Coordinates of N, CA and C in Angstrom, one line a residue:
Chain A
S1 N 67.8 7.3 18.6 CA 66.9 8.4 18.4 C 67.5 9.6 19.1
Q2 N 67.0 10.8 18.6 CA 67.6 12.0 19.1 C 67.2 12.3 20.5
Q3 N 68.1 13.0 21.3 CA 67.7 13.5 22.6 C 66.8 14.7 22.4
G4 N 67.2 15.6 21.4 CA 66.4 16.7 21.2 C 65.8 16.7 19.8
E5 N 64.5 17.0 19.7 CA 63.9 17.0 18.4 C 63.1 18.3 18.3
E6 N 63.3 19.0 17.2 CA 62.6 20.2 17.0 C 61.4 20.0 16.1
D7 N 60.4 20.9 16.3 CA 59.2 20.8 15.5 C 58.7 22.3 15.4
P8 N 58.3 22.7 14.2 CA 58.4 22.0 12.9 C 59.8 21.9 12.4
Q9 N 60.0 21.1 11.3 CA 61.3 21.1 10.7 C 61.5 22.4 9.9
A10 N 60.4 22.9 9.3 CA 60.5 24.1 8.5 C 59.3 25.0 8.8
L11 N 59.5 26.3 8.8 CA 58.5 27.3 9.1 C 58.7 28.5 8.2
S12 N 57.6 28.9 7.5 CA 57.7 30.1 6.7 C 56.6 31.1 7.1
I13 N 57.0 32.3 7.4 CA 56.0 33.3 7.9 C 56.3 34.7 7.2
Q14 N 55.4 35.6 7.4 CA 55.6 36.9 6.9 C 56.2 37.8 8.0
E15 N 57.0 38.8 7.5 CA 57.6 39.7 8.4 C 56.5 40.4 9.3
G16 N 56.9 40.5 10.6 CA 55.9 41.0 11.6 C 55.2 40.0 12.3
E17 N 55.1 38.8 11.8 CA 54.4 37.7 12.5 C 55.3 37.1 13.6
N18 N 54.7 36.3 14.5 CA 55.5 35.6 15.5 C 55.8 34.2 15.0
A19 N 57.0 33.7 15.4 CA 57.4 32.4 15.1 C 57.6 31.6 16.3
T20 N 57.0 30.4 16.4 CA 57.2 29.5 17.5 C 57.8 28.2 17.1
M21 N 58.9 27.8 17.8 CA 59.6 26.5 17.5 C 59.6 25.7 18.8
N22 N 59.4 24.4 18.7 CA 59.4 23.6 19.8 C 60.5 22.6 19.8
C23 N 60.9 22.2 21.0 CA 61.9 21.2 21.2 C 61.5 20.2 22.2
S24 N 61.6 18.9 21.9 CA 61.3 17.9 22.9 C 62.5 17.1 23.2
Y25 N 62.7 16.5 24.4 CA 63.9 15.7 24.7 C 63.4 14.6 25.6
K26 N 64.4 13.6 25.7 CA 63.9 12.3 26.3 C 64.4 12.1 27.8
T27 N 65.6 12.6 28.2 CA 66.1 12.4 29.5 C 66.3 13.6 30.3
S28 N 66.5 13.5 31.6 CA 66.6 14.7 32.4 C 67.8 15.6 32.0
I29 N 67.6 16.9 32.1 CA 68.6 17.8 31.7 C 69.1 18.7 32.8
N30 N 70.3 19.2 32.6 CA 70.9 20.2 33.4 C 70.4 21.6 32.9
N31 N 70.6 21.8 31.6 CA 70.1 23.0 31.0 C 69.7 22.7 29.5
L32 N 69.1 23.7 28.9 CA 68.7 23.6 27.5 C 69.1 24.9 26.9
Q33 N 69.7 24.9 25.7 CA 70.2 26.1 25.0 C 69.6 26.2 23.6
W34 N 69.4 27.4 23.2 CA 68.9 27.6 21.8 C 70.0 28.4 21.1
Y35 N 70.3 27.9 19.8 CA 71.3 28.6 19.0 C 70.6 28.9 17.6
R36 N 71.2 29.9 16.9 CA 70.8 30.2 15.6 C 72.0 30.0 14.6
Q37 N 71.7 29.6 13.4 CA 72.7 29.4 12.4 C 72.3 30.0 11.1
N38 N 73.0 31.0 10.6 CA 72.7 31.5 9.3 C 73.4 30.5 8.3
S39 N 72.9 30.5 7.1 CA 73.4 29.5 6.1 C 74.9 29.5 5.9
G40 N 75.5 28.3 6.1 CA 76.9 28.2 5.9 C 77.8 28.9 7.0
R41 N 77.2 29.3 8.1 CA 78.0 30.0 9.1 C 78.1 29.2 10.4
G42 N 78.8 29.7 11.4 CA 78.8 29.1 12.7 C 77.6 29.4 13.4
L43 N 77.4 28.7 14.6 CA 76.2 29.0 15.4 C 76.4 30.1 16.4
V44 N 75.3 30.8 16.7 CA 75.3 31.9 17.6 C 74.4 31.5 18.8
H45 N 74.9 31.6 20.0 CA 74.1 31.3 21.2 C 73.0 32.4 21.4
L46 N 71.8 31.9 21.7 CA 70.6 32.8 21.9 C 70.3 32.9 23.4
I47 N 69.9 31.8 24.0 CA 69.4 31.7 25.3 C 69.8 30.4 26.0
L48 N 70.2 30.4 27.2 CA 70.4 29.2 28.1 C 69.3 29.2 29.2
I49 N 68.6 28.2 29.3 CA 67.6 28.1 30.4 C 67.9 26.8 31.2
R50 N 68.0 27.0 32.5 CA 68.4 25.9 33.4 C 67.1 25.1 33.8
S51 N 67.4 23.9 34.3 CA 66.2 23.0 34.6 C 65.3 23.5 35.7
N52 N 65.8 24.5 36.5 CA 64.9 25.0 37.6 C 64.2 26.3 37.1
E53 N 64.4 26.7 35.9 CA 63.8 27.9 35.3 C 62.6 27.5 34.4
R54 N 61.6 28.4 34.3 CA 60.5 28.1 33.5 C 60.4 29.0 32.3
E55 N 61.0 30.2 32.4 CA 60.8 31.1 31.2 C 62.0 32.1 31.3
K56 N 62.5 32.5 30.1 CA 63.5 33.5 30.0 C 63.3 34.4 28.8
H57 N 63.6 35.6 28.9 CA 63.4 36.6 27.8 C 64.8 37.2 27.4
S58 N 64.9 37.5 26.1 CA 66.0 38.3 25.6 C 65.6 39.0 24.4
G59 N 65.3 40.3 24.6 CA 64.8 41.1 23.4 C 63.5 40.6 22.9
R60 N 63.5 40.2 21.6 CA 62.3 39.7 21.0 C 62.1 38.2 21.2
L61 N 63.0 37.6 21.9 CA 63.0 36.1 22.1 C 62.4 35.8 23.5
R62 N 61.6 34.7 23.5 CA 61.1 34.2 24.7 C 61.2 32.7 24.7
V63 N 61.8 32.1 25.7 CA 62.0 30.7 25.8 C 61.3 30.2 27.0
T64 N 60.6 29.1 26.9 CA 59.9 28.4 28.0 C 60.5 27.0 28.1
L65 N 60.4 26.5 29.3 CA 60.8 25.1 29.6 C 59.8 24.4 30.5
D66 N 59.4 23.3 30.1 CA 58.4 22.5 30.9 C 59.1 21.1 31.1
T67 N 59.7 20.9 32.3 CA 60.5 19.7 32.5 C 59.5 18.5 32.7
S68 N 58.3 18.8 33.1 CA 57.3 17.7 33.3 C 57.0 17.1 31.9
K69 N 56.9 17.9 30.9 CA 56.6 17.4 29.5 C 57.9 17.2 28.7
K70 N 59.1 17.5 29.3 CA 60.3 17.4 28.6 C 60.3 18.2 27.3
S71 N 59.9 19.4 27.4 CA 59.8 20.2 26.2 C 60.2 21.7 26.4
S72 N 60.5 22.4 25.4 CA 60.9 23.8 25.4 C 60.3 24.4 24.1
S73 N 60.1 25.7 24.2 CA 59.7 26.4 23.0 C 60.4 27.7 22.9
L74 N 60.7 28.2 21.7 CA 61.3 29.4 21.4 C 60.3 30.3 20.6
L75 N 60.0 31.4 21.1 CA 59.1 32.4 20.4 C 59.9 33.6 20.0
I76 N 59.8 33.9 18.7 CA 60.4 35.1 18.2 C 59.2 36.0 17.8
T77 N 59.1 37.2 18.5 CA 58.0 38.1 18.2 C 58.4 39.1 17.2
A78 N 57.4 39.6 16.5 CA 57.6 40.6 15.4 C 58.8 40.3 14.6
S79 N 58.7 39.2 13.9 CA 59.9 38.7 13.1 C 60.3 39.6 12.0
R80 N 61.6 39.5 11.7 CA 62.2 40.3 10.6 C 62.8 39.4 9.6
A81 N 63.0 39.9 8.4 CA 63.7 39.1 7.4 C 65.0 38.6 7.9
A82 N 65.7 39.4 8.7 CA 67.0 39.0 9.2 C 67.0 37.9 10.2
D83 N 65.8 37.5 10.6 CA 65.6 36.3 11.5 C 65.7 35.0 10.7
T84 N 65.7 35.1 9.4 CA 65.7 33.9 8.6 C 67.0 33.1 8.9
A85 N 66.9 31.9 9.3 CA 68.0 31.1 9.8 C 67.5 29.7 10.2
S86 N 68.5 28.9 10.6 CA 68.1 27.6 11.3 C 68.3 27.8 12.8
Y87 N 67.3 27.2 13.5 CA 67.4 27.3 15.0 C 67.5 25.9 15.6
F88 N 68.4 25.8 16.5 CA 68.7 24.5 17.1 C 68.5 24.6 18.6
C89 N 67.9 23.5 19.2 CA 68.0 23.4 20.6 C 69.0 22.4 20.9
A90 N 69.6 22.5 22.1 CA 70.7 21.7 22.5 C 70.6 21.4 24.0
T91 N 70.7 20.2 24.5 CA 70.5 19.9 25.9 C 71.8 19.4 26.5
V92 N 72.0 19.7 27.8 CA 73.0 19.2 28.6 C 72.4 18.2 29.6
L93 N 72.8 17.0 29.6 CA 72.1 16.0 30.4 C 72.5 16.2 31.9
S94 N 71.6 15.8 32.7 CA 71.9 15.8 34.2 C 73.0 14.9 34.5
G95 N 74.0 15.3 35.3 CA 75.1 14.5 35.7 C 76.2 14.3 34.6
N96 N 76.0 15.0 33.5 CA 77.0 15.0 32.4 C 77.1 16.3 31.8
T97 N 77.8 17.2 32.4 CA 77.9 18.6 31.9 C 79.0 18.8 31.0
G98 N 79.6 17.7 30.4 CA 80.7 17.8 29.5 C 80.3 18.2 28.1
K99 N 79.1 17.9 27.7 CA 78.8 18.1 26.3 C 77.3 18.4 26.0
L100 N 77.1 19.1 24.9 CA 75.8 19.5 24.4 C 75.3 18.4 23.4
I101 N 74.0 18.1 23.4 CA 73.4 17.3 22.4 C 72.4 18.1 21.6
F102 N 72.7 18.2 20.3 CA 71.9 19.1 19.4 C 70.8 18.3 18.8
G103 N 69.7 19.0 18.6 CA 68.6 18.5 17.7 C 68.9 18.8 16.3
Q104 N 67.9 18.4 15.4 CA 68.0 18.5 14.0 C 67.8 19.9 13.5
G105 N 67.1 20.8 14.3 CA 66.9 22.1 13.9 C 65.6 22.4 13.2
T106 N 65.2 23.7 13.3 CA 64.0 24.2 12.6 C 64.5 25.3 11.6
T107 N 64.2 25.2 10.4 CA 64.6 26.2 9.4 C 63.4 27.2 9.3
L108 N 63.8 28.5 9.6 CA 62.8 29.6 9.6 C 63.0 30.5 8.4
Q109 N 62.0 30.7 7.6 CA 62.1 31.7 6.6 C 61.1 32.8 6.9
V110 N 61.6 34.0 6.9 CA 60.7 35.2 7.1 C 60.7 36.0 5.9
K111 N 59.5 36.1 5.3 CA 59.4 36.8 4.0 C 59.1 38.3 4.2
P112 N 59.8 39.1 3.5 CA 59.6 40.6 3.6 C 58.3 41.0 3.1
Chain B
D1 N 90.4 42.0 20.1 CA 89.2 41.4 19.4 C 89.1 39.9 19.7
G2 N 88.3 39.5 20.7 CA 88.3 38.1 21.1 C 87.4 37.3 20.2
G3 N 87.7 36.0 20.1 CA 86.9 35.2 19.3 C 87.5 33.8 19.1
I4 N 86.9 33.1 18.2 CA 87.4 31.7 17.9 C 87.5 31.7 16.4
T5 N 88.6 31.2 15.9 CA 88.9 31.2 14.5 C 89.2 29.8 14.0
Q6 N 88.8 29.5 12.8 CA 89.0 28.3 12.1 C 89.6 28.5 10.7
S7 N 90.6 27.7 10.4 CA 91.1 27.9 9.1 C 91.5 26.5 8.5
P8 N 91.4 26.4 7.2 CA 90.9 27.3 6.2 C 89.3 27.3 6.2
K9 N 88.7 28.1 5.4 CA 87.2 28.1 5.3 C 86.8 26.9 4.4
Y10 N 87.5 26.7 3.3 CA 87.3 25.6 2.4 C 88.6 24.8 2.3
L11 N 88.4 23.4 2.3 CA 89.5 22.5 2.2 C 89.2 21.4 1.3
F12 N 90.1 21.1 0.4 CA 89.8 20.0 -0.6 C 91.0 19.0 -0.4
R13 N 90.6 17.7 -0.3 CA 91.6 16.7 -0.2 C 91.3 15.5 -1.0
K14 N 92.3 14.7 -1.4 CA 92.1 13.4 -2.1 C 91.8 12.4 -1.0
E15 N 91.0 11.4 -1.4 CA 90.8 10.3 -0.6 C 92.1 9.6 -0.2
G16 N 92.2 9.2 1.1 CA 93.4 8.5 1.6 C 94.4 9.4 2.2
Q17 N 94.1 10.7 2.2 CA 95.0 11.7 2.8 C 94.5 12.1 4.1
N18 N 95.4 12.2 5.1 CA 95.0 12.9 6.4 C 95.0 14.4 6.2
V19 N 94.1 15.0 7.0 CA 94.0 16.5 6.9 C 93.8 17.0 8.3
T20 N 94.4 18.2 8.6 CA 94.3 18.8 9.9 C 93.5 20.1 9.8
L21 N 92.5 20.2 10.6 CA 91.7 21.5 10.7 C 92.1 22.3 11.9
S22 N 92.3 23.6 11.7 CA 92.8 24.4 12.8 C 91.7 25.1 13.6
C23 N 91.8 25.2 14.9 CA 90.9 25.9 15.7 C 91.6 26.6 16.8
E24 N 91.5 28.0 16.8 CA 92.2 28.8 17.8 C 91.2 29.7 18.5
Q25 N 91.4 29.9 19.8 CA 90.5 30.8 20.6 C 91.3 31.7 21.5
N26 N 91.0 32.9 21.6 CA 91.6 33.9 22.5 C 90.7 34.4 23.6
L27 N 89.7 33.5 23.9 CA 88.7 33.9 24.9 C 89.1 33.4 26.3
N28 N 90.2 32.7 26.4 CA 90.7 32.1 27.7 C 89.7 31.1 28.2
H29 N 89.1 30.4 27.3 CA 88.1 29.3 27.7 C 88.9 28.0 27.9
D30 N 88.4 27.3 29.0 CA 89.0 26.0 29.3 C 88.5 24.9 28.3
A31 N 87.2 24.9 27.9 CA 86.6 23.8 27.2 C 86.6 24.1 25.7
M32 N 86.9 23.1 24.9 CA 86.8 23.3 23.4 C 86.1 22.0 22.8
Y33 N 85.5 22.2 21.7 CA 84.7 21.1 21.1 C 84.8 21.1 19.6
W34 N 84.7 19.9 19.0 CA 84.6 19.8 17.6 C 83.3 19.1 17.2
Y35 N 82.6 19.7 16.2 CA 81.3 19.1 15.8 C 81.4 18.9 14.3
R36 N 80.6 17.9 13.8 CA 80.4 17.7 12.4 C 79.0 18.0 12.0
Q37 N 78.7 18.7 10.9 CA 77.4 18.9 10.5 C 77.3 18.5 9.0
D38 N 76.3 17.7 8.7 CA 76.0 17.2 7.4 C 74.8 18.0 6.9
P39 N 74.6 18.1 5.6 CA 73.5 18.9 5.0 C 72.1 18.7 5.6
G40 N 71.5 19.8 6.1 CA 70.2 19.7 6.7 C 70.1 19.0 8.0
Q41 N 71.2 18.8 8.6 CA 71.3 18.0 9.9 C 71.7 18.9 11.1
G42 N 71.6 18.4 12.2 CA 72.1 19.1 13.4 C 73.6 18.8 13.6
L43 N 74.1 19.2 14.7 CA 75.6 19.0 14.9 C 75.8 17.7 15.7
R44 N 76.8 17.0 15.4 CA 77.2 15.8 16.1 C 78.6 16.0 16.7
L45 N 78.8 15.6 17.9 CA 80.0 15.9 18.6 C 81.1 14.8 18.3
I46 N 82.3 15.3 17.9 CA 83.4 14.4 17.5 C 84.3 14.2 18.7
Y47 N 84.8 15.3 19.3 CA 85.7 15.2 20.4 C 85.5 16.5 21.2
Y48 N 85.8 16.4 22.5 CA 85.8 17.6 23.4 C 86.9 17.6 24.4
S49 N 87.3 18.7 24.8 CA 88.4 18.9 25.8 C 87.9 19.9 26.9
Q50 N 88.0 19.5 28.1 CA 87.6 20.4 29.2 C 88.8 21.1 29.8
I51 N 90.0 20.6 29.5 CA 91.2 21.2 30.1 C 92.4 20.8 29.2
V52 N 93.4 21.6 29.3 CA 94.6 21.3 28.5 C 95.2 19.9 28.8
N53 N 95.6 19.2 27.8 CA 96.2 17.9 27.9 C 95.2 16.8 28.2
D54 N 94.0 17.1 28.0 CA 92.9 16.1 28.3 C 91.8 16.3 27.3
F55 N 91.3 15.2 26.7 CA 90.1 15.2 25.8 C 89.4 13.9 25.9
Q56 N 88.1 14.0 25.4 CA 87.2 12.8 25.5 C 86.6 12.6 24.1
K57 N 86.3 11.4 23.8 CA 85.6 11.1 22.5 C 84.1 11.5 22.7
G58 N 83.6 12.1 21.6 CA 82.2 12.4 21.5 C 81.4 11.2 20.9
D59 N 80.4 11.5 20.2 CA 79.5 10.4 19.6 C 80.0 9.8 18.4
I60 N 80.9 10.5 17.6 CA 81.3 10.0 16.3 C 82.8 10.2 16.2
A61 N 83.6 9.7 17.1 CA 85.1 9.9 17.1 C 85.9 9.1 16.1
E62 N 85.3 8.0 15.7 CA 86.0 7.1 14.8 C 86.5 7.7 13.5
G63 N 87.8 7.6 13.3 CA 88.4 8.2 12.1 C 88.9 9.6 12.3
Y64 N 88.8 10.1 13.5 CA 89.3 11.4 13.9 C 90.3 11.4 15.0
S65 N 91.2 12.4 15.1 CA 92.0 12.5 16.3 C 92.2 14.0 16.6
V66 N 92.5 14.2 17.9 CA 92.7 15.6 18.3 C 93.9 15.7 19.3
S67 N 94.3 16.9 19.6 CA 95.3 17.2 20.6 C 95.0 18.5 21.3
R68 N 95.4 18.6 22.5 CA 95.1 19.9 23.3 C 96.4 20.2 24.1
E69 N 97.4 20.6 23.4 CA 98.7 20.9 24.0 C 98.7 22.3 24.6
K70 N 97.9 23.2 24.0 CA 97.8 24.6 24.5 C 96.3 24.9 24.8
K71 N 96.1 25.8 25.7 CA 94.7 26.2 26.0 C 94.0 26.8 24.8
E72 N 94.7 27.6 24.0 CA 94.1 28.3 22.9 C 93.8 27.4 21.6
S73 N 94.4 26.2 21.6 CA 94.4 25.5 20.3 C 93.8 24.1 20.5
F74 N 93.0 23.7 19.5 CA 92.4 22.3 19.6 C 92.3 21.8 18.1
P75 N 93.4 21.4 17.5 CA 93.3 21.0 16.1 C 92.7 19.6 16.0
L76 N 92.0 19.4 14.9 CA 91.3 18.1 14.5 C 91.9 17.5 13.3
T77 N 92.4 16.3 13.4 CA 92.9 15.6 12.2 C 91.8 14.6 11.7
V78 N 91.5 14.7 10.5 CA 90.6 13.8 9.8 C 91.4 12.7 9.1
T79 N 91.4 11.5 9.6 CA 92.3 10.5 9.0 C 91.7 9.8 7.9
S80 N 92.5 9.0 7.2 CA 92.0 8.2 6.0 C 91.0 7.1 6.5
A81 N 91.0 6.9 7.8 CA 90.1 5.8 8.3 C 88.6 6.3 8.4
Q82 N 88.4 7.7 8.3 CA 87.1 8.2 8.3 C 86.4 7.9 7.0
K83 N 85.3 7.1 7.1 CA 84.7 6.6 5.8 C 84.0 7.7 5.0
N84 N 83.5 8.7 5.6 CA 82.7 9.7 4.9 C 83.1 11.1 5.4
P85 N 84.3 11.6 5.1 CA 84.8 12.8 5.7 C 84.2 14.1 5.2
T86 N 83.6 14.1 4.0 CA 83.1 15.4 3.5 C 82.0 15.9 4.3
A87 N 82.1 17.1 4.9 CA 81.2 17.7 5.8 C 81.6 19.1 6.2
F88 N 80.8 19.7 7.0 CA 81.1 21.1 7.5 C 81.5 20.8 9.0
Y89 N 82.7 21.3 9.3 CA 83.3 21.1 10.7 C 83.3 22.4 11.5
L90 N 82.7 22.3 12.6 CA 82.6 23.5 13.5 C 83.3 23.2 14.8
C91 N 84.1 24.2 15.2 CA 84.8 24.2 16.5 C 84.1 25.2 17.4
A92 N 84.1 24.9 18.7 CA 83.4 25.8 19.7 C 84.2 25.8 20.9
S93 N 84.0 26.8 21.8 CA 84.6 26.8 23.1 C 83.6 27.3 24.1
S94 N 83.9 27.0 25.4 CA 83.0 27.6 26.4 C 83.9 27.8 27.6
I95 N 83.5 28.6 28.5 CA 84.3 29.0 29.7 C 84.7 27.8 30.5
A96 N 83.8 26.9 30.7 CA 84.1 25.7 31.5 C 82.9 24.7 31.3
G97 N 83.0 23.8 30.3 CA 82.1 22.7 30.2 C 80.8 23.2 29.6
A98 N 79.9 22.2 29.3 CA 78.7 22.5 28.5 C 77.6 23.1 29.4
G99 N 77.8 23.4 30.6 CA 76.9 24.1 31.4 C 76.8 25.6 31.1
Y100 N 77.7 26.0 30.2 CA 77.8 27.4 29.8 C 77.6 27.5 28.3
E101 N 77.3 28.7 27.8 CA 77.1 28.9 26.4 C 78.4 28.6 25.6
Q102 N 78.2 28.1 24.4 CA 79.3 27.8 23.6 C 79.5 28.9 22.5
Y103 N 80.7 29.3 22.2 CA 81.0 30.2 21.1 C 81.6 29.4 20.0
F104 N 81.0 29.7 18.8 CA 81.4 28.9 17.6 C 82.3 29.7 16.7
G105 N 83.2 28.9 16.0 CA 84.0 29.5 14.9 C 83.1 29.5 13.7
P106 N 83.7 30.0 12.5 CA 82.9 30.1 11.3 C 82.8 28.8 10.5
G107 N 83.6 27.8 10.9 CA 83.5 26.5 10.3 C 84.5 26.3 9.1
T108 N 84.8 25.0 8.9 CA 85.6 24.6 7.7 C 84.8 23.6 6.9
R109 N 84.6 23.9 5.6 CA 83.9 22.9 4.8 C 85.0 22.1 4.1
L110 N 85.0 20.8 4.4 CA 86.0 19.8 3.9 C 85.3 19.0 2.8
T111 N 86.0 18.9 1.7 CA 85.5 18.1 0.6 C 86.6 17.1 0.2
V112 N 86.3 15.8 0.3 CA 87.2 14.8 0.0 C 86.7 14.0 -1.3
T113 N 87.6 13.9 -2.3 CA 87.2 13.3 -3.5 C 88.1 12.1 -3.9

């Protein structure tokens, strides 16, 4: 089973609305990262949140981390058509900082 | 202009042939990674290297091989032993290990028929 699982798998909203994506994981982490992937392209790093942090912001992005529930959420406010992409969470396990483990991703469509 | 490059963008091979995918970075990063992505799926780690002349198997290393002779380069060979090689291959680098953000190349789409 996956270390990181995103929910929902797909999300469709209107431009200007907020989009929330959730990520759950199973074992203790060192940090959790969110990435964006436009269709057929490489991934772009969005935010890294460490296990001792609860919330981070970057522009219109807000990430929260709840280690007691082993979950994280990514909020995109005032979405734009250009935000249409797949979003992945990835975890770095405690005691093993050599690799990232990716979830299956959430596909976001923002309609103009 | 710093970044990570992969070539070629599209690659076609016949079954039974080995093929090598190129990955180069000029970010002076110590760590490099190879991932495989299948349609509608997340990324799965093939191999990673945290320092020159050293690399470790990821979750799906069977049928693949790598080398890390130079800091800037981390080529991936898809061998004929890989049962289902058709996929999108992504290379990434980070300053030092997965505790830091990873920078991704544009990917190589390999089709084997």
